[in-house]
XYZ file of C-alpha atoms in Angstrom:
548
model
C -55.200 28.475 -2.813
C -52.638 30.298 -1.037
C -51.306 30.219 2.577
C -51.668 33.738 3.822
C -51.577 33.892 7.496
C -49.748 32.055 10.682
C -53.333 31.086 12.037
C -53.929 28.494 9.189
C -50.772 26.491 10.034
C -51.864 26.564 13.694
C -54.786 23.976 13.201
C -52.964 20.792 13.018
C -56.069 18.886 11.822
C -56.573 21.110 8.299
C -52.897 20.504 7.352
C -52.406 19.288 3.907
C -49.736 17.325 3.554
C -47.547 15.591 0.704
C -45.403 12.445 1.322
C -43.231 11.751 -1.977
C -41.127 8.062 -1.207
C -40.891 5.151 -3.160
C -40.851 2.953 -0.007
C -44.866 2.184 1.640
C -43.184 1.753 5.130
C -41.757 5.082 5.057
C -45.506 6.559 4.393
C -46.902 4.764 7.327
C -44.177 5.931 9.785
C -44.461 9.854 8.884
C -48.001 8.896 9.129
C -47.691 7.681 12.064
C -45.493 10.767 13.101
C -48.206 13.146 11.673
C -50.908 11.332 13.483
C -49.202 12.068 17.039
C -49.418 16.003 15.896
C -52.996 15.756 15.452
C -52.468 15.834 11.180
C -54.880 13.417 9.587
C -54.834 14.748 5.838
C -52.276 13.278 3.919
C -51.884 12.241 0.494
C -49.198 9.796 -0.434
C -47.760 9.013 -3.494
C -44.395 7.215 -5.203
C -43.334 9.115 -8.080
C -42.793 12.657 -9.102
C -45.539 12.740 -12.231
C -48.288 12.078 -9.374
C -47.056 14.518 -6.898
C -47.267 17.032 -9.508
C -50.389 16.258 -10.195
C -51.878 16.245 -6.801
C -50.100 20.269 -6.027
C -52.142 20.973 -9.102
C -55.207 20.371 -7.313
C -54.593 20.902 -3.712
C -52.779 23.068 -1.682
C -49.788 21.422 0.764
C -49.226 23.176 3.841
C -46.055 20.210 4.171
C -43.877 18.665 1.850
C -41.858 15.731 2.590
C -39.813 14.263 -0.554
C -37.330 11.784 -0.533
C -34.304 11.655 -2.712
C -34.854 8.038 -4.353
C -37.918 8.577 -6.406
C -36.604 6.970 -9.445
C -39.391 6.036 -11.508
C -39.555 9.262 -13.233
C -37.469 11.729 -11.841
C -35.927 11.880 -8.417
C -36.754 14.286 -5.780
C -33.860 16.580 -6.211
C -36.021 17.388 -9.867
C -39.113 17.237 -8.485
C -38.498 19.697 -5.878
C -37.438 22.121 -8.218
C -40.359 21.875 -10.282
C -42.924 22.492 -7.476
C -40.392 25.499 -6.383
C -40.462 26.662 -10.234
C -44.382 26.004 -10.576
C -44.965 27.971 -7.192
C -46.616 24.964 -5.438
C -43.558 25.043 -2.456
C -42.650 28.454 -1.270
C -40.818 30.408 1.780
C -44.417 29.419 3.783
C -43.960 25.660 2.990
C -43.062 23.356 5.707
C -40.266 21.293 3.383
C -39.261 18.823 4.640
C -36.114 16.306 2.514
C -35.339 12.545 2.973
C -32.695 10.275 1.943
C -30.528 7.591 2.733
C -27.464 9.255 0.701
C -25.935 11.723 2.724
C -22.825 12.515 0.144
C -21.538 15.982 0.048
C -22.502 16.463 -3.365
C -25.943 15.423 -2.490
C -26.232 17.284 0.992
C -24.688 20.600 -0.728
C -27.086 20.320 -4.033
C -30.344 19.662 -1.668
C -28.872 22.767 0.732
C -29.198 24.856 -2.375
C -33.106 24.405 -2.676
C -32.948 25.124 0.854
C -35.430 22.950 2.776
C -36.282 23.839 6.136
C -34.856 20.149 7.309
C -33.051 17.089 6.296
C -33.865 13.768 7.348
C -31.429 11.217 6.781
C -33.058 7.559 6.974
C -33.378 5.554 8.672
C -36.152 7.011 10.200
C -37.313 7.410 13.946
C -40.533 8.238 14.782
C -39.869 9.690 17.690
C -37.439 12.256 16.328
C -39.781 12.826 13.266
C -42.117 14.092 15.122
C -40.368 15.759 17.757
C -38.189 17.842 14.645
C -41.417 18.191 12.695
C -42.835 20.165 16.038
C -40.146 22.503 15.602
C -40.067 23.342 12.246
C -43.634 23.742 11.772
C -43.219 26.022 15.049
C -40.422 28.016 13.338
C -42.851 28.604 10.107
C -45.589 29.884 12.709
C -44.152 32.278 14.780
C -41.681 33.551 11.444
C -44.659 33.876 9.156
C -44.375 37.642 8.199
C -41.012 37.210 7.216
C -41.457 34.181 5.214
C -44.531 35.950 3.391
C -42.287 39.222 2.762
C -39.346 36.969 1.192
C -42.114 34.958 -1.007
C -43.494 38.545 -2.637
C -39.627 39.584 -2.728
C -40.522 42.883 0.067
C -37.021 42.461 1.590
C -36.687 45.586 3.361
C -40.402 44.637 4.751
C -38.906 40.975 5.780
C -35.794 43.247 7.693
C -38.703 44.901 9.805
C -40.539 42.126 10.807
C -37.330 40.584 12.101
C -36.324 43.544 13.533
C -39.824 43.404 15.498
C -39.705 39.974 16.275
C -36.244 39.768 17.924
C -37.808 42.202 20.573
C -39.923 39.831 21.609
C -37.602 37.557 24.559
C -40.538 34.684 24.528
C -38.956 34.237 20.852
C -35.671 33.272 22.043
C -35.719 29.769 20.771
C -36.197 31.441 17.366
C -33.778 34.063 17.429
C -30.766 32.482 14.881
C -33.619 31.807 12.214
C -34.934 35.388 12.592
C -31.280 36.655 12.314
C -30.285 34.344 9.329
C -33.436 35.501 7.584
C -32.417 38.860 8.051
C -28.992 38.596 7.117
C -30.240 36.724 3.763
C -32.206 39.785 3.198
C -29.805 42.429 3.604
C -27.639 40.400 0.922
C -30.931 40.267 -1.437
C -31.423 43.690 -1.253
C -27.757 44.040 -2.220
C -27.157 46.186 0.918
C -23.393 45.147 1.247
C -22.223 47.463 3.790
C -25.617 47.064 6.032
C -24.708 43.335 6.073
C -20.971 43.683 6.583
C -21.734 45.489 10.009
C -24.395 42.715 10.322
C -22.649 39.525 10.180
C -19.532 41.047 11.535
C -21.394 42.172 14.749
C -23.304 38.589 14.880
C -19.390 36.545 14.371
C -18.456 38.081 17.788
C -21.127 35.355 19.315
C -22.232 33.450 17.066
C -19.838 31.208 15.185
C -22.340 28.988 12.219
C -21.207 28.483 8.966
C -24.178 31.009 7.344
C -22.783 33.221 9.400
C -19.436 33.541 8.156
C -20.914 32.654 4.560
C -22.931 35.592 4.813
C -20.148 37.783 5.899
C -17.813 36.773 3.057
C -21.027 37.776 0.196
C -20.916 41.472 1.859
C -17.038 41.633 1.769
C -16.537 40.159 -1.452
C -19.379 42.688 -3.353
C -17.584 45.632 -2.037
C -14.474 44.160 -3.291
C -12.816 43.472 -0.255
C -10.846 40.458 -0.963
C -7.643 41.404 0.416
C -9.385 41.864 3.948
C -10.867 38.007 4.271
C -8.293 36.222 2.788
C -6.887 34.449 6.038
C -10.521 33.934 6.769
C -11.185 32.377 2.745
C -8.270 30.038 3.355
C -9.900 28.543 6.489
C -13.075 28.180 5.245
C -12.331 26.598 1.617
C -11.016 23.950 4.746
C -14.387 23.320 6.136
C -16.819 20.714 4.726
C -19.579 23.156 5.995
C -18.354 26.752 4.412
C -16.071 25.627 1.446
C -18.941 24.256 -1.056
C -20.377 28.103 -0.530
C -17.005 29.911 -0.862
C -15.832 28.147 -3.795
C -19.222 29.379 -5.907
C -18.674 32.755 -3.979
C -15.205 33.432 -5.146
C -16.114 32.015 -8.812
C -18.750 35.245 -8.876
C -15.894 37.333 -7.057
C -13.503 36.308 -10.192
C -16.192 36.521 -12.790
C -17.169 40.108 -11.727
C -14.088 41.593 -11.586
C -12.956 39.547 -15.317
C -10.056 37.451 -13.452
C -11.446 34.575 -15.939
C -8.506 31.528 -15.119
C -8.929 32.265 -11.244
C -12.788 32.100 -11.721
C -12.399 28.903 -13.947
C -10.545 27.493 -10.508
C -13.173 28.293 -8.031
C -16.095 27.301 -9.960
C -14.746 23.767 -11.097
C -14.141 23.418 -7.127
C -18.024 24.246 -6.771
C -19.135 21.969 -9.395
C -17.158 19.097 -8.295
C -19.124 19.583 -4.945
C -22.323 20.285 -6.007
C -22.705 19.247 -9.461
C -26.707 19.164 -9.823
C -27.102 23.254 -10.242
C -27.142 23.936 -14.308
C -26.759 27.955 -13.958
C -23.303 26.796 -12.555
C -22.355 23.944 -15.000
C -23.293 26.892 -17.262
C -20.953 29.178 -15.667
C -18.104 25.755 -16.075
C -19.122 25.216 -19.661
C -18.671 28.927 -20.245
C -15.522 29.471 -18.439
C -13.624 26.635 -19.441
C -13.922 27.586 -23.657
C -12.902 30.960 -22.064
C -10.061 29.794 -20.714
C -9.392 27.326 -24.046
C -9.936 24.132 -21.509
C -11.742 22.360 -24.706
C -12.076 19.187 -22.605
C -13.306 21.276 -19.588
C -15.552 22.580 -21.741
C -17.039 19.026 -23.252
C -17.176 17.854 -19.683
C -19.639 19.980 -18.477
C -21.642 20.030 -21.720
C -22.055 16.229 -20.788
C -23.183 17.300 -17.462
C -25.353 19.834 -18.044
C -27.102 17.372 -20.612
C -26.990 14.457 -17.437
C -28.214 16.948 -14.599
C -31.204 18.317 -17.604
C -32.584 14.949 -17.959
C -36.337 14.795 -16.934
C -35.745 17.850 -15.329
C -38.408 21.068 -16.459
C -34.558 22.070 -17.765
C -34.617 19.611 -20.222
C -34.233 20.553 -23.835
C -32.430 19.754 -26.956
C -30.137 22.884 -26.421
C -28.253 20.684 -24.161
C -27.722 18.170 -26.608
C -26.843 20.261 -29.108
C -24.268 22.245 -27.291
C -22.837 18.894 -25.949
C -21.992 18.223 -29.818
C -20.697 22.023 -30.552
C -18.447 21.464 -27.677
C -17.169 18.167 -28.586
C -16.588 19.807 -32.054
C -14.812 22.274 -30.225
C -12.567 19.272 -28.556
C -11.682 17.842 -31.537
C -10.255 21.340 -33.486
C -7.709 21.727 -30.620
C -5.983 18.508 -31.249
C -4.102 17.008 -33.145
C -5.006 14.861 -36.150
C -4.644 11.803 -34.253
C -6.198 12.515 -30.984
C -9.175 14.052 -33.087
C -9.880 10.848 -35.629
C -12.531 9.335 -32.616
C -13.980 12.773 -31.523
C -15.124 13.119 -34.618
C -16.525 9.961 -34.976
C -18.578 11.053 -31.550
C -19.900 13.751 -33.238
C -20.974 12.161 -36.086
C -23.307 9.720 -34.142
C -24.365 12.172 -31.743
C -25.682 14.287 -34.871
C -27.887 11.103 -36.286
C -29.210 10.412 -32.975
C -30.968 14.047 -32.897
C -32.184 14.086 -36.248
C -33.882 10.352 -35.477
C -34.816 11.703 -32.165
C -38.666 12.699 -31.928
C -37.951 16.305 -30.003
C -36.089 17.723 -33.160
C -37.973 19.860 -35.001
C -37.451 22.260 -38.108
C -35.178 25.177 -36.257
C -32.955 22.057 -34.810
C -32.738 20.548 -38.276
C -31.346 23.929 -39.405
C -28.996 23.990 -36.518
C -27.811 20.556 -37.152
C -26.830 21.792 -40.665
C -24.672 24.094 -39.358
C -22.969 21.634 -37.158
C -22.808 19.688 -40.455
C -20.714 22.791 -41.798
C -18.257 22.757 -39.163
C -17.402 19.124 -39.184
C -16.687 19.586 -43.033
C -14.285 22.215 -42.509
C -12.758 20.425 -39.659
C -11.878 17.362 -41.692
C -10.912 19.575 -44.885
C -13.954 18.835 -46.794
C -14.318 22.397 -47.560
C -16.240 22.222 -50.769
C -18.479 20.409 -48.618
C -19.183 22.803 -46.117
C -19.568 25.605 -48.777
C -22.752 23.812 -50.271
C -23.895 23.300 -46.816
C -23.451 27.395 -46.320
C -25.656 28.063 -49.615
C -28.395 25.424 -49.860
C -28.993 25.124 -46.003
C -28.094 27.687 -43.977
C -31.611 29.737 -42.755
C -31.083 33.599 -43.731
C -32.664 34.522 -40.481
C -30.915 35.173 -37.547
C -30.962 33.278 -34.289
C -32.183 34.857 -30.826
C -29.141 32.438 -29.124
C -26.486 33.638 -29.089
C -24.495 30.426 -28.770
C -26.456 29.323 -32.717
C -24.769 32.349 -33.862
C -21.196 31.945 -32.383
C -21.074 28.319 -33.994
C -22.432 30.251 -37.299
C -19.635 32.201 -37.171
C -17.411 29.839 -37.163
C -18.004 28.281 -40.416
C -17.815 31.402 -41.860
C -14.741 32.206 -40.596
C -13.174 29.123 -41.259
C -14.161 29.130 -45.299
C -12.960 32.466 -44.850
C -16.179 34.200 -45.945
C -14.890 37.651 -44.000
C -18.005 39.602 -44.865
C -20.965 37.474 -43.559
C -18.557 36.281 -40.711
C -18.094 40.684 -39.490
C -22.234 40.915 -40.199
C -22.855 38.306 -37.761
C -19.785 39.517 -35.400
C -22.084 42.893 -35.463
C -25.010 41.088 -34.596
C -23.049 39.089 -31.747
C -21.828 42.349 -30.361
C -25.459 43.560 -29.797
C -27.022 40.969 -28.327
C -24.405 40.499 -25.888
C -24.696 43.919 -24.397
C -28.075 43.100 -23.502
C -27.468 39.654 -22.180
C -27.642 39.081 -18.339
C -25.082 40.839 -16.264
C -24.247 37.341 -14.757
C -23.084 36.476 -18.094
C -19.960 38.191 -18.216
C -18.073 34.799 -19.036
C -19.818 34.560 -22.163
C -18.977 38.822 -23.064
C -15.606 37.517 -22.332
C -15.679 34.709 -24.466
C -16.958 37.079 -27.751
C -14.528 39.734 -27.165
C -11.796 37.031 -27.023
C -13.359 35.755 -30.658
C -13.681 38.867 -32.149
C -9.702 39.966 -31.284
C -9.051 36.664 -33.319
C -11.520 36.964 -36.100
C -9.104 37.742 -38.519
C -7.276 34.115 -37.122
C -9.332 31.847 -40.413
C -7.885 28.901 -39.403
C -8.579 26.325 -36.329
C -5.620 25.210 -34.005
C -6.088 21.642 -35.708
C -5.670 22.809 -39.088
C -2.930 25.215 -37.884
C -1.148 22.687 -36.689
C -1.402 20.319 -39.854
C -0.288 23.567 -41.246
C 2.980 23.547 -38.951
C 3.963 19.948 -39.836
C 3.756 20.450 -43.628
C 6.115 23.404 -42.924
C 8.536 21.539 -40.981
C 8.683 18.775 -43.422
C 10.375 21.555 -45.650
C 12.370 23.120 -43.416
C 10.382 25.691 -43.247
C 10.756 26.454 -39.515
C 9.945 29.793 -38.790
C 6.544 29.572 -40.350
C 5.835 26.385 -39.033
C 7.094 27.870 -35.189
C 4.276 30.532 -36.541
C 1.796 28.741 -36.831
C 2.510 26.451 -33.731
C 2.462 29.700 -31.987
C -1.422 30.627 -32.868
C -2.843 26.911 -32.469
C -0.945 27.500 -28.861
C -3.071 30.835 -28.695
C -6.296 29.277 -29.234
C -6.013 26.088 -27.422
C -3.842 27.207 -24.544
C -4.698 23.919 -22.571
C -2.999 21.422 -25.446
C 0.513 20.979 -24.428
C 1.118 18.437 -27.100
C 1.547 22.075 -29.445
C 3.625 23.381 -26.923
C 5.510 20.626 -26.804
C 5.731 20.630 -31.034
C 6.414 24.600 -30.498
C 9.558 23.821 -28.740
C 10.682 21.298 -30.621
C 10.423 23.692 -33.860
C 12.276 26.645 -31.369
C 15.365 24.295 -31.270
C 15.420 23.774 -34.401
C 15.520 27.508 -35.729
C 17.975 28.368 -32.777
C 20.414 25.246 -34.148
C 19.880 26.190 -37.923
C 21.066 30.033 -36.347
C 17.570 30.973 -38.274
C 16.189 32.515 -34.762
C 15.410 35.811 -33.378
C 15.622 37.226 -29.786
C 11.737 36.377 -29.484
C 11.994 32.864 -30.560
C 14.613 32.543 -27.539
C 12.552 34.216 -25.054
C 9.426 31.886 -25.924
C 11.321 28.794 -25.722
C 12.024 29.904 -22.390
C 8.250 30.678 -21.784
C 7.136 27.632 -23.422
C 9.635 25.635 -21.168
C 8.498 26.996 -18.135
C 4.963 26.777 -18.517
C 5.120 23.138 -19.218
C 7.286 22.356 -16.320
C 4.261 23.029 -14.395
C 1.862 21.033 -16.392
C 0.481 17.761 -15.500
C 1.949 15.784 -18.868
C 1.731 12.327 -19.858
C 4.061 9.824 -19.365
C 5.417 10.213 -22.775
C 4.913 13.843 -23.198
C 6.758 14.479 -19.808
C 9.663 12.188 -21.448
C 9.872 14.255 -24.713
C 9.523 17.412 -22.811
C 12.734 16.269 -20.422
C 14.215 15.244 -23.504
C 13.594 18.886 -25.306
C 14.454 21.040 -22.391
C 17.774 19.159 -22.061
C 18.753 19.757 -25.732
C 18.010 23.245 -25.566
C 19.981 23.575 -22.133
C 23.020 21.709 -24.274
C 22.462 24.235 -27.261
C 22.480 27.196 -24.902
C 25.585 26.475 -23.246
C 27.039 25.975 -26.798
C 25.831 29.289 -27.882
């Protein structure tokens, strides 16, 4: 059944509606509430499996979740399913409750975009009096709500065009306009909306407003025009959640990849739920060479997924990549627990009962890489010919960590085979996933690099231990390349600079990198220790200098 015209939501007495709470006093309230608007038809129930169940078999003309459903899955899941499943659209009457009212929570819930949010307690008074109104608002906006649900944009424009003729539609007339602003930005008409929202800020000051107006600026690349405005919102608990994930995009689209990596961590840190954007996190921090970043949000992504329809062992499995990932940008210490980690985490998914024969031959690869990263590459070489699959993934993210075994056992030709294949299936990957381009053009400029920054800094000691100090400064130089984040190689990198400059074995580059490698870690946010060694560094080179 589908809800096709205003008239059916007019008689209050054929509503269907759906009350998802845990608590039995909080169904006879809205009950209550409902009663008072003439709406007798109401199904109840405490848990998301059964509300699932009942949108199977009847259509809800209201939905009215809570938050706290914790038997199964809470309501922030559950919500998205019926949205995904088509059982809650643009006609709904949705309606969320909770007791939380954190920003993380209020900015996550804003993103499914409810048409209210009840914080409990409740009042029955002003449920019903708020319910009036909102199922008023779906009423008399109908048309436009029916054009966004088949995606007719330009038809939704029309209708509100129509509709804010009509003065005895006055109490409507900042829904009608928000609607139409939404769909001026969905039709990726940037200029249309520009003139829009910049006409409606001369009266009308509400955060969507200005949100709004920032989307059209920002997709015609107009940055340098808003960014008094930008620094004024980012200051608002109402705009910045929005401008943060706006200016991420910005960043992303126009390949400023450490300035994106900012914004979104901002966004995710406020609304942390959304797994597109954890994606985005996950994606830009092992662009950036944040290796921790990057492990972080892995762990998130495989948090927010849980009995969510997101959920999958993809998740889990790039949670272990990544922590893999971690633990070959450290050093030999800081790496002896990570890979401990990864260890367990790879006998909990073969015992688990979701993995199946195409995880199995993912896990082998995994297997692979933990060889090589703890020198067992004999190992990892019988792993390559007795259990890696000949066929080719469809991910693109099973065939980066391929490629990584065979470019660490420095097998050159299936490693440039599978860089070709890479290549391809990136330039028909989603144009929102330019992190991820980034990330593969970065690899393939370093494919001829065989070795990780781990091993290339095992490499550097040995060096060092016989005097060997420009090719250990090499080598601290590429592990610094690749794992950009890890200033315990910078730190090592400037210790080796000394050196060479007090054995007189330098050149003019090895001077002006000490100089870089002093200054960027000035600004760093070191350890206790490391900041002590680094003082302790910069001062002997500041002693040799004046020597010199």
């Amino acid at each position: 059944m589908e809800l096709t015209h205003a008239s059916e939501l007019a008689i209050s007495h054929q509503l269907n509606v759906l009350i998802v709470d845990e608590n039995e006093f909080v169904h006879h309230l809205l009950q209550s509430s409902l009663l008072d608007l003439n709406i007798e038809r109401v199904s109840v129930c405490t848990n998301a499996y059964k509300a699932v169940k009942l949108c199977e078999k009847n259509y809800f003309h209201i939905v009215i979740c809570a938050f706290n459903v914790k038997s199964d899955k809470d309501g922030f899941h559950l919500l998205e399913e019926l949205k995904d499943k088509g059982y809650v659209d643009k006609r709904t009457v949705l309606i969320f409750l909770s007791s939380e009212t954190s920003e993380s929570l209020v900015n996550s819930i804003i993103e499914l975009q409810p048409d209210d949010f009840w914080s409990k307690p409740l009042s029955q008074g002003k449920v019903t009096e708020r319910l009036r109104y909102t199922l008023g608002v779906k009423k008399k906006l109908f048309t436009i709500f029916l054009a966004f649900d088949k995606k007719n944009y330009a038809k939704a424009i029309y209708f509100a065009d129509r509709l804010l003729l009509d003065s005895s539609l006055k109490p409507y007339f900042l829904n009608i306009l928000r609607l139409k602003g939404e769909a001026y930005l969905r039709l990726r008409e940037f200029v249309e909306a520009e003139t829009f929202y910049r006409s409606l800020l001369k009266s009308c000051q509400h955060s969507w407003v200005y949100t709004g107006f920032v989307n059209a600026l920002l997709n015609q690349n107009k940055l340098d025009e808003i960014k008094d405005l930008l620094s004024t919102l980012v200051e608002k608990p109402d705009t910045r959640f929005a401008t943060y994930d706006l200016l991420a995009q910005y960043y992303i689209d126009n390949k400023r990849y450490e300035l994106a990596y900012e914004q979104i961590k901002l966004a995710c840190e406020l609304s942390p739920r959304n797994l597109e954007r954890q994606r985005k996190l996950y994606e830009l921090a092992r662009l950036n060479g944040d290796f921790s970043g990057q492990y972080k949000a892995s762990k998130n992504m495989v948090k927010f997924a849980k009995n969510s329809i997101h959920q999958s062992p993809v998740f889990e499995l790039n949670m272990i990549r990544s922590c893999l990932d971690y633990a070959n940008s450290m050093s030999d210490a800081q790496a002896t627990s990570i890979f401990s980690d990864v260890e367990k985490a790879i006998k909990t998914m073969e015992n688990s009962a979701d993995t199946d024969d195409k995880i199995t031959q993912l896990l082998w690869v995994i297997k692979a890489r933990l060889c090589t990263a703890q020198g067992q590459e004999e190992k990892a070489l019988n792993i390559v010919e007795n259990h890696f699959s000949v066929r080719l993934s469809a991910d693109v993210e099973d065939n980066l960590d391929k490629v990584k075994v065979y470019q660490e056992l420095g097998l050159k030709e299936e490693m440039q085979d599978l860089y070709d294949v890479i290549a391809k299936q990136s330039e028909h990957d989603s144009l929102n996933n330019a992190a991820i381009n980034g990330y593969i053009e970065q690899r393939v400029e370093h494919k001829t690099q065989q070795f990780s920054p781990r091993k290339l800094n095992q490499m550097a000691v040995e060096y060092y231990k016989k005097a060997r100090y420009m090719s250990s400064a090499k080598c601290l130089e590429e592990a610094v390349l690749l794992s950009p984040k890890n200033n315990k190689f910078r730190i090592s990198l400037l210790k080796v600079l000394i050196k060479l400059k007090e054995k007189d074995q330098h050149e003019t580059k090895h001077l002006e990198l000490a100089e870089e490698t002093i200054e960027k870690l000035r600004y760093e946010q070191l350890s206790e220790n490391d900041n002590e060694v680094y003082l302790q560094l910069k001062n002997r080179w500041q002693v040799n200098s004046m020597e010199n």
